Amino acid sequence: MAESRRTGAPGGAKRDTYTPETLLAVAVEVFLERGYDGTSMEHLSRAAGISKSSIYHHVRGKEELLHRAVSRALDGLFGVLDEPAARTGRAVDRLEAVARGTTEVLMAELPYVTLLLRVRGNTETERWAMERRRDFDARVAALLKEAVADGDLRADVDVRLATRLLFGMINSIAEWYRPRAGNAHDDAEVAGAVVTLAFAGLRT
Amino acid sequence: MAESRRTGAPGGAKRDTYTPETLLAVAVEVFLERGYDGTSMEHLSRAAGISKSSIYHHVRGKEELLHRAVSRALDGLFGVLDEPAARTGRAVDRLEAVARGTTEVLMAELPYVTLLLRVRGNTETERWAMERRRDFDARVAALLKEAVADGDLRADVDVRLATRLLFGMINSIAEWYRPRAGNAHDDAEVAGAVVTLAFAGLRT
C-alpha cells in the first residue's frame, strides 16, 4: 500500500490526478527531509508540482497534512492492539503479537511512522500525537506488567525500562530499513528477529 | 566526568577560564540543538559567551570541534573493545561485555555519543566518523558470528540483523536517558537490562 502511494506521488502524477492521498505522501517526504518546522507551503508546492492554492483546495494548511500523516501511523499502531492475537490469550503471547505487529506496521508505513517518531511537540497536533504515543506505550507497559504477574516474563527487569528498550529496538529499524531497495531482510524476517531477540534472547 | 564538564560550561565559566575542553562541551550542545550544518561560528561564539577570535585561538573552526567531539565518543566505544572482558574468554561473554560497556559509554558520554549517532556524512570528518562506526559494528558482528559458531548464540537470527537490533536498542537509550535529572533508572540497571533482554530474553 505504502509503495503504490509513494511511486504515484512525486515524479509521475499530473496536476489533475492529485488527491489528498498523493499530496500527503509528498508532504511527508518533505517533512522528513526539512523537518516539519522548516517546511513552508512554498516547499510543499514545489515538491508536489502544484500551486499553493491547489494545495489549499485539499487542506487548510501544513498542520492538517501533519495531522493526517501521524494519524495514519497511529491508526496502524493502535490497530495492532485491536487485532485478535493482541486481545485474547495469555498476556505474554499478546505482547509478542504487539511487538511483531508494531514492527510490521513500522515497515509497511515507514515514512508515516518515522514522522511520528520525530514529532517533538511544538504544535497542537504534535502534542496530541505525543499524547497518543504515550497512551500506546502505557497500554503495552500494562500488558508487560500482566505478563510478569502471570510469571511468564522475568520480574528482574523494570517494566518501564523493558518497554522502552523493546520499542527502542523496534523504532530503530526506521533508521536503516528501506522497502524494496535491495533490502537484505524481508519484513517477516525482521519482525521475527525482533520477537526472538526480545523474548527468547540471543543465547542458546 | 561528563557531568563536571557540562556544569562547568555554559553558564558558570568566565572568559579566562575557557579551555578547549569546556569550549567543546558548549559546541556539542549547540551542534545537538541546531544540527552541525546549521551551526555557525557566530552561534558558537554567542553560546560560549566569548568572541569568535577567542574560539579561533583554541581551534581552526567548527569542523575541528566536531572532530574532537566524535573522537571522544569513538575513543570511548573502541575503548570497550580493548577492555580485558572484551578480549578474553568465550565470544558470547566478550559480546555481552561489549553490549554492557557500549551502553555505559553511551550514558557516561551522552552528548558526544548522541552527536556521533546523528553524523550523516557531509564533511570529511563526518565521513571519517561513519567509517569508524562501521568498523566498530563490523568488529561486533564478527564477535557475534564467532559466538554463533561456538554454539553459544542461536543460529536462526541473521548476524547482521541481530547486530543492528542490538545496537538499535542500545542507541535508542540516548533518546530518553538523562543523567541526574530525576532519572528513574541508574546506569548499572539500564546496562544490566540491555544485556538481560538481548541475551536471555524477557520470557522466563
mmCIF file of C-alpha atoms in Angstrom:
data_model
loop_
_atom_site.group_PDB
_atom_site.id
_atom_site.type_symbol
_atom_site.label_atom_id
_atom_site.label_comp_id
_atom_site.label_asym_id
_atom_site.label_seq_id
_atom_site.Cartn_x
_atom_site.Cartn_y
_atom_site.Cartn_z
ATOM 1 C CA MET A 1 0.000 0.000 0.000
ATOM 2 C CA ALA A 2 2.633 2.497 1.043
ATOM 3 C CA GLU A 3 4.529 1.578 -2.103
ATOM 4 C CA SER A 4 1.840 2.374 -4.611
ATOM 5 C CA ARG A 5 1.285 5.701 -2.928
ATOM 6 C CA ARG A 6 4.934 6.578 -2.984
ATOM 7 C CA THR A 7 5.501 5.623 -6.599
ATOM 8 C CA GLY A 8 2.426 7.587 -7.631
ATOM 9 C CA ALA A 9 3.464 10.787 -5.953
ATOM 10 C CA PRO A 10 6.463 12.965 -6.687
ATOM 11 C CA GLY A 11 7.529 12.303 -10.256
ATOM 12 C CA GLY A 12 4.702 10.707 -12.092
ATOM 13 C CA ALA A 13 1.487 12.376 -11.001
ATOM 14 C CA LYS A 14 -0.058 15.134 -13.073
ATOM 15 C CA ARG A 15 -1.854 18.110 -11.584
ATOM 16 C CA ASP A 16 -5.321 16.837 -12.124
ATOM 17 C CA THR A 17 -4.525 13.400 -10.713
ATOM 18 C CA TYR A 18 -3.532 14.809 -7.322
ATOM 19 C CA THR A 19 -5.589 13.505 -4.474
ATOM 20 C CA PRO A 20 -5.346 14.208 -0.746
ATOM 21 C CA GLU A 21 -3.613 10.831 -0.589
ATOM 22 C CA THR A 22 -0.789 11.537 -3.028
ATOM 23 C CA LEU A 23 -0.373 15.066 -1.663
ATOM 24 C CA LEU A 24 0.033 13.535 1.793
ATOM 25 C CA ALA A 25 2.804 11.213 0.589
ATOM 26 C CA VAL A 26 4.716 14.146 -0.908
ATOM 27 C CA ALA A 27 4.214 16.271 2.207
ATOM 28 C CA VAL A 28 5.568 13.503 4.451
ATOM 29 C CA GLU A 29 8.686 13.241 2.282
ATOM 30 C CA VAL A 30 9.271 16.976 2.591
ATOM 31 C CA PHE A 31 8.593 16.981 6.354
ATOM 32 C CA LEU A 32 11.124 14.171 6.787
ATOM 33 C CA GLU A 33 13.724 15.973 4.710
ATOM 34 C CA ARG A 34 13.343 19.522 6.057
ATOM 35 C CA GLY A 35 11.699 18.909 9.380
ATOM 36 C CA TYR A 36 8.104 19.985 9.972
ATOM 37 C CA ASP A 37 9.095 23.412 11.365
ATOM 38 C CA GLY A 38 11.407 24.031 8.418
ATOM 39 C CA THR A 39 8.737 23.247 5.812
ATOM 40 C CA SER A 40 6.718 26.055 4.229
ATOM 41 C CA MET A 41 3.684 25.821 1.940
ATOM 42 C CA GLU A 42 6.058 27.029 -0.760
ATOM 43 C CA HIS A 43 8.269 23.969 -0.226
ATOM 44 C CA LEU A 44 5.227 21.699 -0.404
ATOM 45 C CA SER A 45 4.003 23.431 -3.541
ATOM 46 C CA ARG A 46 7.383 22.997 -5.270
ATOM 47 C CA ALA A 47 7.725 19.347 -4.207
ATOM 48 C CA ALA A 48 4.204 18.484 -5.329
ATOM 49 C CA GLY A 49 4.495 20.468 -8.541
ATOM 50 C CA ILE A 50 1.144 22.148 -7.907
ATOM 51 C CA SER A 51 0.265 25.665 -6.831
ATOM 52 C CA LYS A 52 -0.272 26.648 -3.224
ATOM 53 C CA SER A 53 -3.905 27.419 -3.970
ATOM 54 C CA SER A 54 -4.325 23.877 -5.324
ATOM 55 C CA ILE A 55 -2.937 22.576 -2.026
ATOM 56 C CA TYR A 56 -5.370 24.797 -0.107
ATOM 57 C CA HIS A 57 -8.107 23.200 -2.173
ATOM 58 C CA HIS A 58 -7.277 19.922 -0.381
ATOM 59 C CA VAL A 59 -6.180 21.017 3.093
ATOM 60 C CA ARG A 60 -6.310 24.047 5.376
ATOM 61 C CA GLY A 61 -2.536 24.114 5.772
ATOM 62 C CA LYS A 62 0.555 22.139 6.613
ATOM 63 C CA GLU A 63 -0.629 21.251 10.117
ATOM 64 C CA GLU A 64 -3.588 19.397 8.618
ATOM 65 C CA LEU A 65 -1.152 17.391 6.495
ATOM 66 C CA LEU A 66 0.901 16.607 9.584
ATOM 67 C CA HIS A 67 -2.250 15.564 11.422
ATOM 68 C CA ARG A 68 -3.298 13.222 8.627
ATOM 69 C CA ALA A 69 0.193 11.733 8.380
ATOM 70 C CA VAL A 70 0.645 10.973 12.063
ATOM 71 C CA SER A 71 -2.967 9.781 12.282
ATOM 72 C CA ARG A 72 -2.208 7.223 9.638
ATOM 73 C CA ALA A 73 0.775 5.970 11.672
ATOM 74 C CA LEU A 74 -1.200 5.986 14.918
ATOM 75 C CA ASP A 75 -4.167 4.185 13.325
ATOM 76 C CA GLY A 76 -1.776 1.469 12.185
ATOM 77 C CA LEU A 77 -0.187 1.125 15.610
ATOM 78 C CA PHE A 78 -3.450 1.169 17.584
ATOM 79 C CA GLY A 79 -4.868 -1.251 15.015
ATOM 80 C CA VAL A 80 -2.286 -3.766 16.222
ATOM 81 C CA LEU A 81 -3.757 -3.583 19.742
ATOM 82 C CA ASP A 82 -7.192 -4.393 18.329
ATOM 83 C CA GLU A 83 -6.155 -7.485 16.416
ATOM 84 C CA PRO A 84 -7.386 -10.825 17.815
ATOM 85 C CA ALA A 85 -3.843 -12.000 18.650
ATOM 86 C CA ALA A 86 -3.391 -8.912 20.818
ATOM 87 C CA ARG A 87 -6.747 -9.282 22.542
ATOM 88 C CA THR A 88 -7.069 -12.922 23.503
ATOM 89 C CA GLY A 89 -4.785 -15.419 25.171
ATOM 90 C CA ARG A 90 -2.031 -15.080 27.715
ATOM 91 C CA ALA A 91 -0.577 -11.598 28.206
ATOM 92 C CA VAL A 92 2.891 -12.739 27.123
ATOM 93 C CA ASP A 93 1.563 -14.027 23.808
ATOM 94 C CA ARG A 94 -0.488 -10.871 23.264
ATOM 95 C CA LEU A 95 2.647 -8.838 23.972
ATOM 96 C CA GLU A 96 4.591 -10.852 21.410
ATOM 97 C CA ALA A 97 1.834 -10.228 18.875
ATOM 98 C CA VAL A 98 2.013 -6.496 19.625
ATOM 99 C CA ALA A 99 5.812 -6.445 19.203
ATOM 100 C CA ARG A 100 5.531 -8.292 15.893
ATOM 101 C CA GLY A 101 2.600 -6.196 14.667
ATOM 102 C CA THR A 102 4.242 -2.898 15.625
ATOM 103 C CA THR A 103 7.369 -3.880 13.713
ATOM 104 C CA GLU A 104 5.270 -4.803 10.671
ATOM 105 C CA VAL A 105 3.356 -1.508 10.772
ATOM 106 C CA LEU A 106 6.624 0.422 11.055
ATOM 107 C CA MET A 107 7.931 -1.261 7.904
ATOM 108 C CA ALA A 108 4.652 -1.038 5.948
ATOM 109 C CA GLU A 109 4.046 2.615 6.860
ATOM 110 C CA LEU A 110 7.709 3.615 7.140
ATOM 111 C CA PRO A 111 7.557 7.355 6.286
ATOM 112 C CA TYR A 112 4.439 7.934 8.392
ATOM 113 C CA VAL A 113 5.792 6.117 11.447
ATOM 114 C CA THR A 114 9.211 7.776 11.023
ATOM 115 C CA LEU A 115 7.484 11.163 11.048
ATOM 116 C CA LEU A 116 5.513 10.189 14.152
ATOM 117 C CA LEU A 117 8.732 9.167 15.916
ATOM 118 C CA ARG A 118 10.286 12.577 15.182
ATOM 119 C CA VAL A 119 7.356 14.623 16.471
ATOM 120 C CA ARG A 120 8.513 16.856 19.316
ATOM 121 C CA GLY A 121 5.531 18.903 20.429
ATOM 122 C CA ASN A 122 5.683 22.458 19.071
ATOM 123 C CA THR A 123 2.116 22.498 17.739
ATOM 124 C CA GLU A 124 -1.227 21.239 18.989
ATOM 125 C CA THR A 125 -1.089 18.354 16.513
ATOM 126 C CA GLU A 126 2.368 17.368 17.701
ATOM 127 C CA ARG A 127 1.345 17.481 21.360
ATOM 128 C CA TRP A 128 -1.712 15.375 20.529
ATOM 129 C CA ALA A 129 0.453 12.836 18.679
ATOM 130 C CA MET A 130 2.876 12.605 21.593
ATOM 131 C CA GLU A 131 -0.035 12.054 23.961
ATOM 132 C CA ARG A 132 -1.337 9.231 21.751
ATOM 133 C CA ARG A 133 2.148 7.683 21.662
ATOM 134 C CA ARG A 134 2.232 7.776 25.454
ATOM 135 C CA ASP A 135 -1.195 6.072 25.536
ATOM 136 C CA PHE A 136 0.136 3.345 23.272
ATOM 137 C CA ASP A 137 3.246 2.860 25.406
ATOM 138 C CA ALA A 138 1.116 2.735 28.558
ATOM 139 C CA ARG A 139 -1.081 0.008 27.081
ATOM 140 C CA VAL A 140 1.972 -2.045 26.155
ATOM 141 C CA ALA A 141 3.544 -1.471 29.574
ATOM 142 C CA ALA A 142 0.298 -2.712 31.176
ATOM 143 C CA LEU A 143 0.455 -5.856 29.054
ATOM 144 C CA LEU A 144 4.070 -6.391 30.077
ATOM 145 C CA LYS A 145 3.139 -5.960 33.732
ATOM 146 C CA GLU A 146 0.346 -8.500 33.356
ATOM 147 C CA ALA A 147 2.743 -10.994 31.757
ATOM 148 C CA VAL A 148 5.175 -10.533 34.647
ATOM 149 C CA ALA A 149 2.302 -11.135 37.109
ATOM 150 C CA ASP A 150 1.436 -14.325 35.172
ATOM 151 C CA GLY A 151 5.010 -15.473 35.762
ATOM 152 C CA ASP A 152 5.658 -15.581 32.006
ATOM 153 C CA LEU A 153 8.064 -12.640 31.891
ATOM 154 C CA ARG A 154 11.049 -12.130 34.156
ATOM 155 C CA ALA A 155 10.448 -9.861 37.111
ATOM 156 C CA ASP A 156 14.054 -8.658 37.382
ATOM 157 C CA VAL A 157 13.760 -6.072 34.595
ATOM 158 C CA ASP A 158 11.724 -2.966 35.381
ATOM 159 C CA VAL A 159 8.543 -2.841 33.280
ATOM 160 C CA ARG A 160 9.013 0.743 32.085
ATOM 161 C CA LEU A 161 12.636 0.103 31.215
ATOM 162 C CA ALA A 162 11.802 -3.098 29.337
ATOM 163 C CA THR A 163 9.070 -1.276 27.393
ATOM 164 C CA ARG A 164 11.495 1.488 26.446
ATOM 165 C CA LEU A 165 14.197 -0.929 25.328
ATOM 166 C CA LEU A 166 11.744 -3.072 23.359
ATOM 167 C CA PHE A 167 10.340 -0.071 21.479
ATOM 168 C CA GLY A 168 13.787 1.454 21.193
ATOM 169 C CA MET A 169 14.840 -1.659 19.321
ATOM 170 C CA ILE A 170 11.720 -1.684 17.133
ATOM 171 C CA ASN A 171 11.806 2.049 16.359
ATOM 172 C CA SER A 172 15.500 1.908 15.463
ATOM 173 C CA ILE A 173 14.535 -0.196 12.439
ATOM 174 C CA ALA A 174 13.255 3.019 10.820
ATOM 175 C CA GLU A 175 16.876 4.204 10.608
ATOM 176 C CA TRP A 176 18.102 1.501 8.249
ATOM 177 C CA TYR A 177 15.097 -0.358 6.818
ATOM 178 C CA ARG A 178 14.193 0.630 3.248
ATOM 179 C CA PRO A 179 11.421 -1.197 1.413
ATOM 180 C CA ARG A 180 12.397 -2.922 -1.827
ATOM 181 C CA ALA A 181 15.732 -1.117 -2.319
ATOM 182 C CA GLY A 182 17.796 -4.295 -2.320
ATOM 183 C CA ASN A 183 16.901 -4.937 1.293
ATOM 184 C CA ALA A 184 18.841 -7.883 2.682
ATOM 185 C CA HIS A 185 15.989 -8.861 5.006
ATOM 186 C CA ASP A 186 12.322 -9.314 4.294
ATOM 187 C CA ASP A 187 9.653 -7.962 6.621
ATOM 188 C CA ALA A 188 8.766 -11.287 8.207
ATOM 189 C CA GLU A 189 12.425 -11.980 8.976
ATOM 190 C CA VAL A 190 12.875 -8.605 10.668
ATOM 191 C CA ALA A 191 9.689 -8.932 12.743
ATOM 192 C CA GLY A 192 10.641 -12.490 13.671
ATOM 193 C CA ALA A 193 14.119 -11.419 14.748
ATOM 194 C CA VAL A 194 12.668 -8.690 16.998
ATOM 195 C CA VAL A 195 10.398 -11.185 18.737
ATOM 196 C CA THR A 196 13.138 -13.811 19.085
ATOM 197 C CA LEU A 197 15.699 -11.378 20.436
ATOM 198 C CA ALA A 198 13.359 -9.622 22.860
ATOM 199 C CA PHE A 199 11.501 -12.647 24.188
ATOM 200 C CA ALA A 200 13.882 -15.584 23.890
ATOM 201 C CA GLY A 201 17.211 -13.731 23.790
ATOM 202 C CA LEU A 202 20.230 -14.412 21.612
ATOM 203 C CA ARG A 203 21.806 -17.093 23.807
ATOM 204 C CA THR A 204 21.049 -20.721 23.047
ATOM 205 C CA MET B 1 33.302 13.146 34.204
ATOM 206 C CA ALA B 2 30.827 14.289 31.587
ATOM 207 C CA GLU B 3 28.883 15.931 34.411
ATOM 208 C CA SER B 4 31.630 18.159 35.698
ATOM 209 C CA ARG B 5 32.335 19.299 32.175
ATOM 210 C CA ARG B 6 28.755 20.102 31.470
ATOM 211 C CA THR B 7 28.164 22.035 34.663
ATOM 212 C CA GLY B 8 31.359 23.978 34.110
ATOM 213 C CA ALA B 9 30.472 25.119 30.630
ATOM 214 C CA PRO B 10 27.603 27.331 29.537
ATOM 215 C CA GLY B 11 26.549 29.459 32.473
ATOM 216 C CA GLY B 12 29.301 29.419 35.007
ATOM 217 C CA ALA B 13 32.587 29.715 33.149
ATOM 218 C CA LYS B 14 34.269 33.055 32.722
ATOM 219 C CA ARG B 15 36.171 34.041 29.614
ATOM 220 C CA ASP B 16 39.592 33.451 31.009
ATOM 221 C CA THR B 17 38.651 30.017 32.383
ATOM 222 C CA TYR B 18 37.685 28.682 28.934
ATOM 223 C CA THR B 19 39.660 25.662 27.891
ATOM 224 C CA PRO B 20 39.416 23.547 24.741
ATOM 225 C CA GLU B 21 37.517 21.115 26.974
ATOM 226 C CA THR B 22 34.746 23.486 28.119
ATOM 227 C CA LEU B 23 34.501 25.021 24.652
ATOM 228 C CA LEU B 24 33.969 21.523 23.275
ATOM 229 C CA ALA B 25 31.113 20.850 25.693
ATOM 230 C CA VAL B 26 29.360 24.061 24.642
ATOM 231 C CA ALA B 27 29.915 23.339 20.945
ATOM 232 C CA VAL B 28 28.400 19.860 21.280
ATOM 233 C CA GLU B 29 25.312 21.345 22.934
ATOM 234 C CA VAL B 30 24.898 23.787 20.060
ATOM 235 C CA PHE B 31 25.517 21.102 17.409
ATOM 236 C CA LEU B 32 22.840 18.915 19.023
ATOM 237 C CA GLU B 33 20.367 21.776 19.166
ATOM 238 C CA ARG B 34 20.904 23.323 15.719
ATOM 239 C CA GLY B 35 22.468 20.464 13.834
ATOM 240 C CA TYR B 36 26.094 20.662 12.750
ATOM 241 C CA ASP B 37 25.251 22.145 9.327
ATOM 242 C CA GLY B 38 23.002 24.768 10.918
ATOM 243 C CA THR B 39 25.681 25.931 13.373
ATOM 244 C CA SER B 40 27.859 28.949 12.562
ATOM 245 C CA MET B 41 30.915 30.263 14.419
ATOM 246 C CA GLU B 42 28.642 33.139 15.422
ATOM 247 C CA HIS B 43 26.272 30.677 17.154
ATOM 248 C CA LEU B 44 29.206 29.067 18.947
ATOM 249 C CA SER B 45 30.552 32.469 19.981
ATOM 250 C CA ARG B 46 27.182 33.509 21.427
ATOM 251 C CA ALA B 47 26.634 30.202 23.250
ATOM 252 C CA ALA B 48 30.118 30.233 24.742
ATOM 253 C CA GLY B 49 29.981 33.919 25.604
ATOM 254 C CA ILE B 50 33.395 34.513 24.060
ATOM 255 C CA SER B 51 34.433 36.207 20.843
ATOM 256 C CA LYS B 52 34.973 34.319 17.606
ATOM 257 C CA SER B 53 38.657 35.236 17.689
ATOM 258 C CA SER B 54 38.918 33.668 21.144
ATOM 259 C CA ILE B 55 37.417 30.475 19.693
ATOM 260 C CA TYR B 56 39.931 30.584 16.829
ATOM 261 C CA HIS B 57 42.617 30.792 19.492
ATOM 262 C CA HIS B 58 41.590 27.260 20.520
ATOM 263 C CA VAL B 59 40.515 25.629 17.248
ATOM 264 C CA ARG B 60 40.765 26.147 13.498
ATOM 265 C CA GLY B 61 36.995 26.069 13.071
ATOM 266 C CA LYS B 62 33.783 24.210 13.788
ATOM 267 C CA GLU B 63 34.879 21.059 11.963
ATOM 268 C CA GLU B 64 37.776 20.680 14.394
ATOM 269 C CA LEU B 65 35.278 20.864 17.254
ATOM 270 C CA LEU B 66 33.132 18.209 15.569
ATOM 271 C CA HIS B 67 36.209 16.047 15.070
ATOM 272 C CA ARG B 68 37.191 16.318 18.735
ATOM 273 C CA ALA B 69 33.640 15.596 19.878
ATOM 274 C CA VAL B 70 33.075 12.471 17.785
ATOM 275 C CA SER B 71 36.647 11.318 18.545
ATOM 276 C CA ARG B 72 35.806 11.414 22.204
ATOM 277 C CA ALA B 73 32.731 9.210 21.587
ATOM 278 C CA LEU B 74 34.665 6.844 19.321
ATOM 279 C CA ASP B 75 37.562 6.568 21.778
ATOM 280 C CA GLY B 76 35.065 5.568 24.455
ATOM 281 C CA LEU B 77 33.402 2.976 22.240
ATOM 282 C CA PHE B 78 36.632 1.465 20.880
ATOM 283 C CA GLY B 79 37.979 1.504 24.426
ATOM 284 C CA VAL B 80 35.266 -1.012 25.295
ATOM 285 C CA LEU B 81 36.669 -3.441 22.702
ATOM 286 C CA ASP B 82 40.104 -3.163 24.342
ATOM 287 C CA GLU B 83 38.943 -3.943 27.865
ATOM 288 C CA PRO B 84 40.007 -7.342 29.244
ATOM 289 C CA ALA B 85 36.392 -8.617 29.406
ATOM 290 C CA ALA B 86 36.038 -7.958 25.673
ATOM 291 C CA ARG B 87 39.358 -9.584 24.800
ATOM 292 C CA THR B 88 39.486 -12.832 26.700
ATOM 293 C CA GLY B 89 37.059 -15.656 27.242
ATOM 294 C CA ARG B 90 34.292 -17.110 25.121
ATOM 295 C CA ALA B 91 32.970 -14.932 22.302
ATOM 296 C CA VAL B 92 29.475 -14.810 23.795
ATOM 297 C CA ASP B 93 30.811 -13.448 27.075
ATOM 298 C CA ARG B 94 33.011 -10.938 25.277
ATOM 299 C CA LEU B 95 29.972 -9.847 23.270
ATOM 300 C CA GLU B 96 27.974 -9.364 26.472
ATOM 301 C CA ALA B 97 30.803 -7.256 27.876
ATOM 302 C CA VAL B 98 30.785 -5.149 24.716
ATOM 303 C CA ALA B 99 26.995 -4.632 24.903
ATOM 304 C CA ARG B 100 27.249 -3.629 28.556
ATOM 305 C CA GLY B 101 30.305 -1.414 28.001
ATOM 306 C CA THR B 102 28.787 0.315 24.964
ATOM 307 C CA THR B 103 25.655 1.112 26.954
ATOM 308 C CA GLU B 104 27.759 2.516 29.794
ATOM 309 C CA VAL B 105 29.831 4.684 27.449
ATOM 310 C CA LEU B 106 26.649 5.995 25.813
ATOM 311 C CA MET B 107 25.305 7.093 29.202
ATOM 312 C CA ALA B 108 28.635 8.482 30.504
ATOM 313 C CA GLU B 109 29.387 10.396 27.286
ATOM 314 C CA LEU B 110 25.778 11.067 26.303
ATOM 315 C CA PRO B 111 26.112 14.302 24.271
ATOM 316 C CA TYR B 112 29.226 13.087 22.447
ATOM 317 C CA VAL B 113 27.731 9.704 21.531
ATOM 318 C CA THR B 114 24.407 11.327 20.584
ATOM 319 C CA LEU B 115 26.297 13.631 18.208
ATOM 320 C CA LEU B 116 28.160 10.657 16.746
ATOM 321 C CA LEU B 117 24.859 8.840 16.148
ATOM 322 C CA ARG B 118 23.497 11.839 14.232
ATOM 323 C CA VAL B 119 26.500 12.229 11.944
ATOM 324 C CA ARG B 120 25.396 11.880 8.322
ATOM 325 C CA GLY B 121 28.443 12.392 6.151
ATOM 326 C CA ASN B 122 28.500 15.880 4.601
ATOM 327 C CA THR B 123 32.082 16.681 5.613
ATOM 328 C CA GLU B 124 35.339 14.766 5.684
ATOM 329 C CA THR B 125 35.100 14.467 9.472
ATOM 330 C CA GLU B 126 31.578 13.084 9.233
ATOM 331 C CA ARG B 127 32.566 10.542 6.595
ATOM 332 C CA TRP B 128 35.522 9.512 8.739
ATOM 333 C CA ALA B 129 33.270 9.113 11.798
ATOM 334 C CA MET B 130 30.786 6.996 9.835
ATOM 335 C CA GLU B 131 33.629 4.801 8.616
ATOM 336 C CA ARG B 132 34.830 4.317 12.204
ATOM 337 C CA ARG B 133 31.281 3.437 13.263
ATOM 338 C CA ARG B 134 31.137 0.825 10.519
ATOM 339 C CA ASP B 135 34.471 -0.590 11.745
ATOM 340 C CA PHE B 136 33.053 -0.851 15.232
ATOM 341 C CA ASP B 137 29.881 -2.570 14.009
ATOM 342 C CA ALA B 138 31.949 -4.978 11.909
ATOM 343 C CA ARG B 139 34.048 -5.961 14.912
ATOM 344 C CA VAL B 140 30.913 -6.619 16.957
ATOM 345 C CA ALA B 141 29.308 -8.564 14.108
ATOM 346 C CA ALA B 142 32.468 -10.713 13.914
ATOM 347 C CA LEU B 143 32.197 -11.435 17.625
ATOM 348 C CA LEU B 144 28.553 -12.369 17.200
ATOM 349 C CA LYS B 145 29.440 -14.689 14.332
ATOM 350 C CA GLU B 146 32.103 -16.331 16.448
ATOM 351 C CA ALA B 147 29.628 -16.882 19.292
ATOM 352 C CA VAL B 148 27.171 -18.483 16.864
ATOM 353 C CA ALA B 149 29.971 -20.777 15.612
ATOM 354 C CA ASP B 150 30.725 -21.691 19.240
ATOM 355 C CA GLY B 151 27.100 -22.768 19.570
ATOM 356 C CA ASP B 152 26.501 -20.172 22.294
ATOM 357 C CA LEU B 153 24.234 -17.888 20.252
ATOM 358 C CA ARG B 154 21.233 -19.005 18.241
ATOM 359 C CA ALA B 155 21.879 -19.506 14.556
ATOM 360 C CA ASP B 156 18.323 -18.675 13.450
ATOM 361 C CA VAL B 157 18.785 -14.903 13.590
ATOM 362 C CA ASP B 158 20.943 -13.354 10.882
ATOM 363 C CA VAL B 159 24.168 -11.923 12.333
ATOM 364 C CA ARG B 160 23.881 -8.533 10.648
ATOM 365 C CA LEU B 161 20.244 -8.199 11.632
ATOM 366 C CA ALA B 162 20.973 -9.179 15.238
ATOM 367 C CA THR B 163 23.831 -6.641 15.381
ATOM 368 C CA ARG B 164 21.546 -3.920 14.062
ATOM 369 C CA LEU B 165 18.757 -4.711 16.509
ATOM 370 C CA LEU B 166 21.149 -4.936 19.460
ATOM 371 C CA PHE B 167 22.732 -1.558 18.699
ATOM 372 C CA GLY B 168 19.361 -0.108 17.756
ATOM 373 C CA MET B 169 18.203 -0.945 21.266
ATOM 374 C CA ILE B 170 21.361 0.442 22.887
ATOM 375 C CA ASN B 171 21.467 3.626 20.798
ATOM 376 C CA SER B 172 17.778 4.325 21.460
ATOM 377 C CA ILE B 173 18.699 4.934 25.110
ATOM 378 C CA ALA B 174 20.148 8.286 24.008
ATOM 379 C CA GLU B 175 16.607 9.448 23.252
ATOM 380 C CA TRP B 176 15.313 9.261 26.817
ATOM 381 C CA TYR B 177 18.227 8.820 29.196
ATOM 382 C CA ARG B 178 19.232 11.999 31.035
ATOM 383 C CA PRO B 179 21.918 11.903 33.708
ATOM 384 C CA ARG B 180 20.910 13.144 37.150
ATOM 385 C CA ALA B 181 17.623 14.788 36.122
ATOM 386 C CA GLY B 182 15.495 12.602 38.385
ATOM 387 C CA ASN B 183 16.316 9.567 36.312
ATOM 388 C CA ALA B 184 14.230 6.580 37.351
ATOM 389 C CA HIS B 185 16.977 4.115 36.455
ATOM 390 C CA ASP B 186 20.623 4.147 37.361
ATOM 391 C CA ASP B 187 23.312 3.348 34.809
ATOM 392 C CA ALA B 188 24.024 -0.165 36.048
ATOM 393 C CA GLU B 189 20.313 -1.042 35.917
ATOM 394 C CA VAL B 190 19.994 0.167 32.322
ATOM 395 C CA ALA B 191 23.130 -1.669 31.158
ATOM 396 C CA GLY B 192 22.002 -4.802 33.001
ATOM 397 C CA ALA B 193 18.547 -4.640 31.392
ATOM 398 C CA VAL B 194 20.092 -4.364 27.915
ATOM 399 C CA VAL B 195 22.209 -7.468 28.491
ATOM 400 C CA THR B 196 19.344 -9.445 30.047
ATOM 401 C CA LEU B 197 16.865 -8.555 27.315
ATOM 402 C CA ALA B 198 19.248 -9.134 24.407
ATOM 403 C CA PHE B 199 20.938 -12.295 25.635
ATOM 404 C CA ALA B 200 18.428 -14.043 27.866
ATOM 405 C CA GLY B 201 15.182 -12.519 26.575
ATOM 406 C CA LEU B 202 12.195 -11.321 28.551
ATOM 407 C CA ARG B 203 10.456 -14.698 28.865
ATOM 408 C CA THR B 204 11.055 -16.751 31.968
#
